Tab-separated table of C-alpha atoms in Angstrom:
chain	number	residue	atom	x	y	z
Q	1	UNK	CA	-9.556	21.164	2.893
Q	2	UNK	CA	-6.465	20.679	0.712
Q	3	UNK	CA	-6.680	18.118	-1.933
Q	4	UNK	CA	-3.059	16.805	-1.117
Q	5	UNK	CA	-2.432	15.292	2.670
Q	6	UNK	CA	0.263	13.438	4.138
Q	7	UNK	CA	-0.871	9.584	4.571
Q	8	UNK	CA	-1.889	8.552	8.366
Q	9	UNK	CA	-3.100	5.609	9.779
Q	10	UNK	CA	-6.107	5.172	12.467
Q	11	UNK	CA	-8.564	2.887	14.203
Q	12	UNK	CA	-11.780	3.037	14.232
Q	13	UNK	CA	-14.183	2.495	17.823
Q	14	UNK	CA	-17.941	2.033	16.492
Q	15	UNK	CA	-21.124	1.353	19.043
Q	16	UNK	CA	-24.011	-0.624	18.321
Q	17	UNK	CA	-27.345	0.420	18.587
Q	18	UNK	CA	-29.673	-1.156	16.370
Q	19	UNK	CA	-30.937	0.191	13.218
Q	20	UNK	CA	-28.909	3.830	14.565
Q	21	UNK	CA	-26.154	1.544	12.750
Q	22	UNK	CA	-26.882	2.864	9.526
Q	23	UNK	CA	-25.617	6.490	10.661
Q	24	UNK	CA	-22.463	4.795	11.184
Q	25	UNK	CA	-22.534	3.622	8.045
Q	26	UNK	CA	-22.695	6.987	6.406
Q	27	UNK	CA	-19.753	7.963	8.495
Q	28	UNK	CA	-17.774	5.287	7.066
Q	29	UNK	CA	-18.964	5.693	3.645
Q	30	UNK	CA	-17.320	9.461	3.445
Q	31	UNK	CA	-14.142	8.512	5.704
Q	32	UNK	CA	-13.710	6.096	2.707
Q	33	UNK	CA	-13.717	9.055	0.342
Q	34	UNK	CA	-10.320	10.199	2.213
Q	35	UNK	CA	-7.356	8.156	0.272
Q	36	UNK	CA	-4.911	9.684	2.987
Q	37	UNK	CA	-6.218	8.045	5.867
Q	38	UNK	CA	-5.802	3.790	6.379
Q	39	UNK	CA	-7.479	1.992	8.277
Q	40	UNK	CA	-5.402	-0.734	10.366
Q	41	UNK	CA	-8.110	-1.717	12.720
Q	42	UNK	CA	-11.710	-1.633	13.986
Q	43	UNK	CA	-13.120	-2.381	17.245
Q	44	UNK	CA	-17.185	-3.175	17.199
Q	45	UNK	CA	-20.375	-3.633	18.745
Q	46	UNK	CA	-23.488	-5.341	17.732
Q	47	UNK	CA	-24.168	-2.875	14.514
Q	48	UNK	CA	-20.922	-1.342	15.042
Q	49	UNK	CA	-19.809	-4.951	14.644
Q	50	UNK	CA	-21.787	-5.766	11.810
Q	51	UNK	CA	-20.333	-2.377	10.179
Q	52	UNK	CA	-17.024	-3.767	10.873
Q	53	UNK	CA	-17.168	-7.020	9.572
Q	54	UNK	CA	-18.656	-5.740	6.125
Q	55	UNK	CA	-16.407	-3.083	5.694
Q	56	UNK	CA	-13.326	-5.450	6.000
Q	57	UNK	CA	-14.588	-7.946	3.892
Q	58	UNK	CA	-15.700	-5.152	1.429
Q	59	UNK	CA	-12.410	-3.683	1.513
Q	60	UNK	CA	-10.447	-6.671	1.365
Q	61	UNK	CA	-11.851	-7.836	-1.608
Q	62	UNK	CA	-11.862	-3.896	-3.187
Q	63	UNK	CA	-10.331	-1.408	-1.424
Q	64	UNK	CA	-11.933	1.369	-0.278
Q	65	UNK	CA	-15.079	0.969	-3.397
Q	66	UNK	CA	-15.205	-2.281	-2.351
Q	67	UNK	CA	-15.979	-1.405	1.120
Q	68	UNK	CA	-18.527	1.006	0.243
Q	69	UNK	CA	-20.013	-1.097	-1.900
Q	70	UNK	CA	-20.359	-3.961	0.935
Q	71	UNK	CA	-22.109	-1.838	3.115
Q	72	UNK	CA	-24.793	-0.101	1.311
Q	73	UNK	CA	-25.258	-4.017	-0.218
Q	74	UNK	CA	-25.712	-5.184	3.442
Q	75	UNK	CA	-28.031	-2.187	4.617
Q	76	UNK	CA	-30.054	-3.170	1.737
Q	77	UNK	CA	-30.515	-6.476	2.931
Q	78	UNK	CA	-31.490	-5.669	6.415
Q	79	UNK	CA	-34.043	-3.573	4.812
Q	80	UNK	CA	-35.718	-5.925	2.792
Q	81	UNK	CA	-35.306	-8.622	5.452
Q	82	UNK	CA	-37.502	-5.941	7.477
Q	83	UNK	CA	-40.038	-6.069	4.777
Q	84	UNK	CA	-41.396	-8.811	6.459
Q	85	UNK	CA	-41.163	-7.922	9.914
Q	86	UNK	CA	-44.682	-6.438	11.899
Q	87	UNK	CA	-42.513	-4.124	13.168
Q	88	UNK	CA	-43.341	-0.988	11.363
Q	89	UNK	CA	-44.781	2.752	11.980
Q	90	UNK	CA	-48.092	3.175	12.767
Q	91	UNK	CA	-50.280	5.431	10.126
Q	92	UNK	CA	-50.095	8.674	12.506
Q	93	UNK	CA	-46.252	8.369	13.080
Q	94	UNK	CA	-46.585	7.877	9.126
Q	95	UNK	CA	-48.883	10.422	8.921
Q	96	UNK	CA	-46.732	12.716	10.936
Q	97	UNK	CA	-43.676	11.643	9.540
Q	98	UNK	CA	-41.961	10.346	12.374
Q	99	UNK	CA	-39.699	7.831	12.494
Q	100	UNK	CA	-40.585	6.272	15.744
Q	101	UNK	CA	-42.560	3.082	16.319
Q	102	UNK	CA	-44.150	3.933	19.392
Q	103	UNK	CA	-47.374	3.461	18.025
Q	104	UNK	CA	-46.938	0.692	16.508
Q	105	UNK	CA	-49.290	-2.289	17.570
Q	106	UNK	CA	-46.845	-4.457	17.107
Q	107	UNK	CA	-43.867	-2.923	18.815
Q	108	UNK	CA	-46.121	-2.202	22.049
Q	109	UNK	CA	-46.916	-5.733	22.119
Q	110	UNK	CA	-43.420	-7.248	21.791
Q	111	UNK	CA	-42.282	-4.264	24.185
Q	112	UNK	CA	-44.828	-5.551	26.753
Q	113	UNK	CA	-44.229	-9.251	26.295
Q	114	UNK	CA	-40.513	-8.794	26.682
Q	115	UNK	CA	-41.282	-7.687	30.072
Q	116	UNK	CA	-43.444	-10.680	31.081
Q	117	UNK	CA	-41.676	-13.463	29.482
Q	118	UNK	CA	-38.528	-14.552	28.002
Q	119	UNK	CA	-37.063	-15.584	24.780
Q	120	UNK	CA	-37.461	-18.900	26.472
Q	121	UNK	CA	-40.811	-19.030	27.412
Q	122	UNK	CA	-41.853	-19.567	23.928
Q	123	UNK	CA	-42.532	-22.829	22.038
Q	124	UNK	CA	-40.392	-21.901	19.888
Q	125	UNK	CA	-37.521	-19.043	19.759
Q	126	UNK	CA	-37.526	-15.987	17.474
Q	127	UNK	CA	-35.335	-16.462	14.590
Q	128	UNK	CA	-32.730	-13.825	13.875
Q	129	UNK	CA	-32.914	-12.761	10.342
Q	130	UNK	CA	-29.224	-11.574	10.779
Q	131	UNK	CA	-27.493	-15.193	10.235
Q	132	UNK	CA	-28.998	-15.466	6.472
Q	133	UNK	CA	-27.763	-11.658	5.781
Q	134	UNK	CA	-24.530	-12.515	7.140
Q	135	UNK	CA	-24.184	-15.348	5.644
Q	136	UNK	CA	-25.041	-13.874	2.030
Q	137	UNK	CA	-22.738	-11.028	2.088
Q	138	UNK	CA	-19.951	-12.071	3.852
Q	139	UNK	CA	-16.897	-14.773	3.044
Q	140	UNK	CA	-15.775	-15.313	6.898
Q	141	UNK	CA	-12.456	-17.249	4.968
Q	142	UNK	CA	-11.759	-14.026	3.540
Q	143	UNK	CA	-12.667	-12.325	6.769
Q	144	UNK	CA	-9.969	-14.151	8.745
Q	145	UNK	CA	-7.331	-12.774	5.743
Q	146	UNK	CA	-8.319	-9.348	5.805
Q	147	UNK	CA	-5.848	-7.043	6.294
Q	148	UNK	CA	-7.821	-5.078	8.570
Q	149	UNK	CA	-7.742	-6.398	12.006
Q	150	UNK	CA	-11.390	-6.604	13.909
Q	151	UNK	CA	-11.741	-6.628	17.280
Q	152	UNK	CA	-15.690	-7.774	17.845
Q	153	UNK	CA	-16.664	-7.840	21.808
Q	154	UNK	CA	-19.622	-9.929	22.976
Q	155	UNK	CA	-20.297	-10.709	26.463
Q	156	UNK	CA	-20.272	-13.773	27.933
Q	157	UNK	CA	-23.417	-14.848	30.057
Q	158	UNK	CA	-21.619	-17.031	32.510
Q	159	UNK	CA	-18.892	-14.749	33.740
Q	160	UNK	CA	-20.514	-11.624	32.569
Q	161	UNK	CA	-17.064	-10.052	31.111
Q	162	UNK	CA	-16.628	-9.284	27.314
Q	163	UNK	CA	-14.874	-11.657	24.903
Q	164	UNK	CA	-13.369	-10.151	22.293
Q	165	UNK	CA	-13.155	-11.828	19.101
Q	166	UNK	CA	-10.789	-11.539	16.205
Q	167	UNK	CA	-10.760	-12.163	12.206
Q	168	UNK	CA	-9.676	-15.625	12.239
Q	169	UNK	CA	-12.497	-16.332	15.136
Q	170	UNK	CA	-15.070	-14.056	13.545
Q	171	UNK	CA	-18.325	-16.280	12.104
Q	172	UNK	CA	-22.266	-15.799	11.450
Q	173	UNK	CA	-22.475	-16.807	15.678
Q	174	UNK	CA	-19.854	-14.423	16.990
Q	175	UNK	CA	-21.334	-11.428	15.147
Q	176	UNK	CA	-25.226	-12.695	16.150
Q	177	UNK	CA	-24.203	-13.122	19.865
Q	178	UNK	CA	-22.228	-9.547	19.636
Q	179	UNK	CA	-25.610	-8.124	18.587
Q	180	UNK	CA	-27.852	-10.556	20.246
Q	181	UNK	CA	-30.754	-8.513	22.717
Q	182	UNK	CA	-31.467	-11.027	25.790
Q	183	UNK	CA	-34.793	-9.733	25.798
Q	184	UNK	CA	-35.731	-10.602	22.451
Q	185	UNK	CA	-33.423	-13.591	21.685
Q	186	UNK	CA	-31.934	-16.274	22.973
Q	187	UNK	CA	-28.141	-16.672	24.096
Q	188	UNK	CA	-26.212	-17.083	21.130
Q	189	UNK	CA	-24.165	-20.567	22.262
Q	190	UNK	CA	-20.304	-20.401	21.435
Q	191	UNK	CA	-17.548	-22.905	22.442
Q	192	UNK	CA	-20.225	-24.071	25.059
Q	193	UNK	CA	-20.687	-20.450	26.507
Q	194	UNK	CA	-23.842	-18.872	25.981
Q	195	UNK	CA	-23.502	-15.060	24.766
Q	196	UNK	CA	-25.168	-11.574	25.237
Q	197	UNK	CA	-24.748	-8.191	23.318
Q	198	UNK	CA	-21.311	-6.813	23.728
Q	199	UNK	CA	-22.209	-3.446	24.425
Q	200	UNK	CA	-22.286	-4.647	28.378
Q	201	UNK	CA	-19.155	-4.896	28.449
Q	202	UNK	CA	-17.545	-3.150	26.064
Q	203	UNK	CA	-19.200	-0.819	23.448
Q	204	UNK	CA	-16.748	-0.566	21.651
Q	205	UNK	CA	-13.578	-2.109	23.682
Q	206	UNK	CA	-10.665	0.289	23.069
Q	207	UNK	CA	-7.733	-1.915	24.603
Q	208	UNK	CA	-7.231	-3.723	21.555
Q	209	UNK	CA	-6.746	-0.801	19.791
Q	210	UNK	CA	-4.146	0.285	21.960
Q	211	UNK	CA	-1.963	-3.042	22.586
Q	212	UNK	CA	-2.356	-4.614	19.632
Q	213	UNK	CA	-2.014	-1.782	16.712
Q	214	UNK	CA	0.676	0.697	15.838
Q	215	UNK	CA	-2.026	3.721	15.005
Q	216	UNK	CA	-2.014	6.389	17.607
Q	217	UNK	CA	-5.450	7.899	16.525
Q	218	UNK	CA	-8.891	6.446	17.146
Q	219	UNK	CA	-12.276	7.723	15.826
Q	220	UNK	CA	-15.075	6.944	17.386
Q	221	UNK	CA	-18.406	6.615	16.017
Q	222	UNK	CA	-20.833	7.863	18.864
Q	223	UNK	CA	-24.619	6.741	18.939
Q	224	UNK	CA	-25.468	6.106	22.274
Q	225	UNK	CA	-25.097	9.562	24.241
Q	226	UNK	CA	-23.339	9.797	27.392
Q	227	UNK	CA	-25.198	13.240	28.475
Q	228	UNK	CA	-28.384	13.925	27.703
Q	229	UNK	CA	-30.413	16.608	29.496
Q	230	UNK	CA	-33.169	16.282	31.701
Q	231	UNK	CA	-34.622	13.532	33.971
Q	232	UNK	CA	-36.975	10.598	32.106
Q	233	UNK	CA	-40.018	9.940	33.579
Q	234	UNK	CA	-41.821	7.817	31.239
Q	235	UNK	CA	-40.714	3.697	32.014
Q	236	UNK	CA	-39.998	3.293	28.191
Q	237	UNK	CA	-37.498	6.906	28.701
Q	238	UNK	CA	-36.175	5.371	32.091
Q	239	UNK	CA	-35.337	1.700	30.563
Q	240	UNK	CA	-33.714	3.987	27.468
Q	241	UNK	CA	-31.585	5.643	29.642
Q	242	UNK	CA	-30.805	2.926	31.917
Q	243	UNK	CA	-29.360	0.866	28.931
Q	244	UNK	CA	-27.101	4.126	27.340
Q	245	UNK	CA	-25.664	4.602	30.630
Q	246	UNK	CA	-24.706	0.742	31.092
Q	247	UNK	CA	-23.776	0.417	27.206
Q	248	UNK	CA	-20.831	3.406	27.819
Q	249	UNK	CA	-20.044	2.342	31.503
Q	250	UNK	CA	-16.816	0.236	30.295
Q	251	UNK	CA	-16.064	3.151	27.172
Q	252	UNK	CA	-16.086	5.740	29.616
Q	253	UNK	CA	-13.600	3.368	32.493
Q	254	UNK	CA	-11.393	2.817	29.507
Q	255	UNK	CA	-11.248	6.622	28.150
Q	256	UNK	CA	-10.235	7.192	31.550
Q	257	UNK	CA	-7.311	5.011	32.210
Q	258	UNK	CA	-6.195	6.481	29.044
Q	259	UNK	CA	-6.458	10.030	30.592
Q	260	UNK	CA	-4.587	8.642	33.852
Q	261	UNK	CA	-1.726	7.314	32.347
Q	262	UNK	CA	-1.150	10.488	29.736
Q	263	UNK	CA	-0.787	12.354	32.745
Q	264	UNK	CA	1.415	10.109	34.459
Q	265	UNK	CA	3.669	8.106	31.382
Q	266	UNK	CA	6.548	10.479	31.976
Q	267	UNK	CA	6.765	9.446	35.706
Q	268	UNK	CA	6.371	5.874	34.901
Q	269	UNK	CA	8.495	5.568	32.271
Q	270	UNK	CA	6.844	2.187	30.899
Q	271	UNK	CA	6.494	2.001	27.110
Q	272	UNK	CA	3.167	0.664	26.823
Q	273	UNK	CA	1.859	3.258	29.189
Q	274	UNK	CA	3.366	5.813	26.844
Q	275	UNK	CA	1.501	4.778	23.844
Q	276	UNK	CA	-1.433	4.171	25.887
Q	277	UNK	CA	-0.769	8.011	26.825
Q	278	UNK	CA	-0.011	9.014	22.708
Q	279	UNK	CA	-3.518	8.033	21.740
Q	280	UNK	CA	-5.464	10.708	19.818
Q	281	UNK	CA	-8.561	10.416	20.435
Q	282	UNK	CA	-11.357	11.884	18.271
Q	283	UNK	CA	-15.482	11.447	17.854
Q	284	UNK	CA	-17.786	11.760	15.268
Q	285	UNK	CA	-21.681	12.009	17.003
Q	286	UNK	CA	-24.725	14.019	15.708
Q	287	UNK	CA	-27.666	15.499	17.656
Q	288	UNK	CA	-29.804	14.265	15.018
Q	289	UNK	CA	-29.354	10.609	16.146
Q	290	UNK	CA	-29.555	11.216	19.735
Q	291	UNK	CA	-33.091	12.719	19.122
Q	292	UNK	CA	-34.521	9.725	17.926
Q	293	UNK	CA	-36.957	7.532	19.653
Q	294	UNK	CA	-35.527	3.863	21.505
Q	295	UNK	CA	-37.895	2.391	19.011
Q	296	UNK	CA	-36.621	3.831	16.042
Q	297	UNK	CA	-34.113	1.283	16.273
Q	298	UNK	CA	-36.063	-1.527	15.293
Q	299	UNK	CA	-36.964	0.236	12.366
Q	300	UNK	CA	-35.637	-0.479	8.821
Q	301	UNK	CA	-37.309	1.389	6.348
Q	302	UNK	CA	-35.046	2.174	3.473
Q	303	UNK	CA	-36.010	5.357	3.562
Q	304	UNK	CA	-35.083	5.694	7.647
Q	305	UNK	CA	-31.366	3.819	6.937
Q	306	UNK	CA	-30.950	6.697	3.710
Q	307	UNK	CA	-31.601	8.981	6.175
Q	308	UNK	CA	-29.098	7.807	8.770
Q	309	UNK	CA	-26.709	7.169	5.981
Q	310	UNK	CA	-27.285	11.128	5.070
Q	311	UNK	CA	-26.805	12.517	8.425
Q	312	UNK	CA	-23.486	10.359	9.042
Q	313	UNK	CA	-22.311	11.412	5.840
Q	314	UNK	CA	-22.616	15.001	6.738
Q	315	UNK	CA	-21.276	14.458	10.979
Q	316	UNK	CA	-17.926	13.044	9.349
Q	317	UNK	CA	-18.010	15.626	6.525
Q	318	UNK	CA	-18.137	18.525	8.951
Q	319	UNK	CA	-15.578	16.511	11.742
Q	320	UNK	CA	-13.008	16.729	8.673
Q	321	UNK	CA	-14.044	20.449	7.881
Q	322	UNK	CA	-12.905	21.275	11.273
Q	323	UNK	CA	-10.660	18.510	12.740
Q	324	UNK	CA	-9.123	17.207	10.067
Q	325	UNK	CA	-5.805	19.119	10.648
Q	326	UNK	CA	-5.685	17.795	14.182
Q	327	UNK	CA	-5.495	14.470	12.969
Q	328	UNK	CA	-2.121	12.987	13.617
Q	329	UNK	CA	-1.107	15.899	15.759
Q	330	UNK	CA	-3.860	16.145	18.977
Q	331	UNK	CA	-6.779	14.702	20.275
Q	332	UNK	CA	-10.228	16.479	19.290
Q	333	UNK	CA	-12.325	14.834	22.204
Q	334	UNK	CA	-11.579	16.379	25.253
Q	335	UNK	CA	-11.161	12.842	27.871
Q	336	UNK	CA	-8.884	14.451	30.330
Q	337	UNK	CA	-12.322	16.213	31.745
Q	338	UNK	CA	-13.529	12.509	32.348
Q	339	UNK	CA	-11.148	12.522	35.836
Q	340	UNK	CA	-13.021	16.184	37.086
Q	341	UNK	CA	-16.439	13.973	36.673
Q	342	UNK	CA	-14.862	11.238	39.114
């Protein structure tokens, strides 16, 4: 690529999906290598959230070092938080070298008492190791000044639709409730409202992106798939599925109002549909990531997080090998074929 490249600004869409986060970190970390490309805005889920949040801070407080800095600090931390946890490989997925916990005693006994009792059943409820990690690496006053806007979508038990939380509303709760698994924690409570991982209803929510921000190009940072071949079988496969296809249910609806109204803003002649319609949109996704186990998202080994970190620095290295003179001039992902699937 040329050393020399006019400046352009963009948003950034990142998913959640557990320890699969770190891969998204590794994409950011190399995007932050590019001094011709600003970021005025991210929209995130549970880690994509978490990714968010420390990036801005990070940034805010450093630029783009800063920002790089904050989030290998913060991976570090949920790594040796982890330390602690049961939840590790078993010796033959050790032995084998896979990253999986599928064998792990532990995991198979928290994956079968998830399924016979609830966070609330227990005397007492798991604690989230997040809040302390949160609240060690992040300054949510300086959060609230940052001059990147976050848009961070949790969804609200009660009505069941997203809520989508901004800097100034941002705290150690509203990025614990975006990332907050019913099945192994309790609601996290906010304003009176009890609230659920935001990847049900949004993961990430693009109409921020669009109404409130000036950028016309969006990356997004893909780690749930939305094909993936073949039929499961197993239950653990089935409830795998079953939860990527909810988690990019409201993504998908929202890529495709975005292809309706490109093909119809010159008939409607309504400004906001024509920058809904001028929206590049791009992704950055690896094969890699997809391939790995449900489980391995529960694990955080340093080693497994370098790994991630690896792979997304090498998915955003090869995006900009081949896409990066599309950026600021067409979309690279292709969402117009989203209407022939409907």
């Amino acid at each position: 690529m040329p050393n020399k490249r006019d400046p352009l600004l963009i948003d950034l869409g990142l998913q959640g999906g557990g320890s699969h986060g770190a891969f998204t970190w590794g994409v950011l970390d190399r995007l932050l290598e590019e001094e011709w490309l600003t970021i005025e805005a991210i929209s995130g889920t549970s880690a994509g959230a978490m990714n968010a949040a420390v990036l801005a801070h990070g940034h805010a407080a450093g630029g783009a070092r800063g920002a790089r800095e904050a989030l290998e600090n913060f991976w570090r931390s949920v790594s040796r938080a982890a330390a602690f946890s049961p939840l590790k490989r078993g010796p033959l997925d050790v032995m084998m070298d896979r990253w999986t916990l599928d064998s792990s005693p532990a995991y198979v006994a928290m994956d079968v008492m998830s399924r016979l009792f609830s966070p609330y059943d227990t005397p007492f409820a798991a604690a989230n190791p997040l809040e302390e990690i949160l609240s060690q690496n992040l300054d949510f006053g300086r959060l609230a000044e940052a001059p990147i806007k976050l848009f961070i979508t949790a969804t609200n038990v009660r009505t069941g639709r997203g809520r989508v939380f901004r800097n100034a509303e941002i705290s150690p709760q509203v990025l614990m409730a975006s990332a907050c698994l019913p099945q192994m924690f309790q609601a996290v409570e906010i304003e009176g409202d009890g609230y659920w991982d935001g990847g049900f209803a949004g993961n990430p929510t693009m109409t921020p992106l669009i109404q409130e921000c000036t950028s016309d190009d969006t990356i997004l940072v893909g780690i749930n798939p939305v094909e993936r071949p073949g039929i499961p079988r197993s239950a653990r496969d089935i409830l795998n599925r079953l939860n990527e296809v909810s988690f990019n249910a409201v993504l998908l609806k929202e890529l495709e109002m975005i292809a309706i109204l490109r093909r119809g803003a010159t008939r409607i002649g309504d400004a906001e549909a024509e920058h809904w319609a001028r929206m590049r949109m791009h992704l950055v996704r690896s094969d890699k990531v997809t391939e790995l186990g449900a489980s391995s998202k529960l694990n955080a080994e340093w080693p497994f997080l370098t790994m991630l970190r690896d792979e997304g620095r090498r998915a955003m290295d090869a995006f900009l090998a081949e896409r990066a003179d599309d950026l600021g001039k067409k979309s690279t992902l292709d969402i117009d074929r989203l209407l022939n699937a409907v």
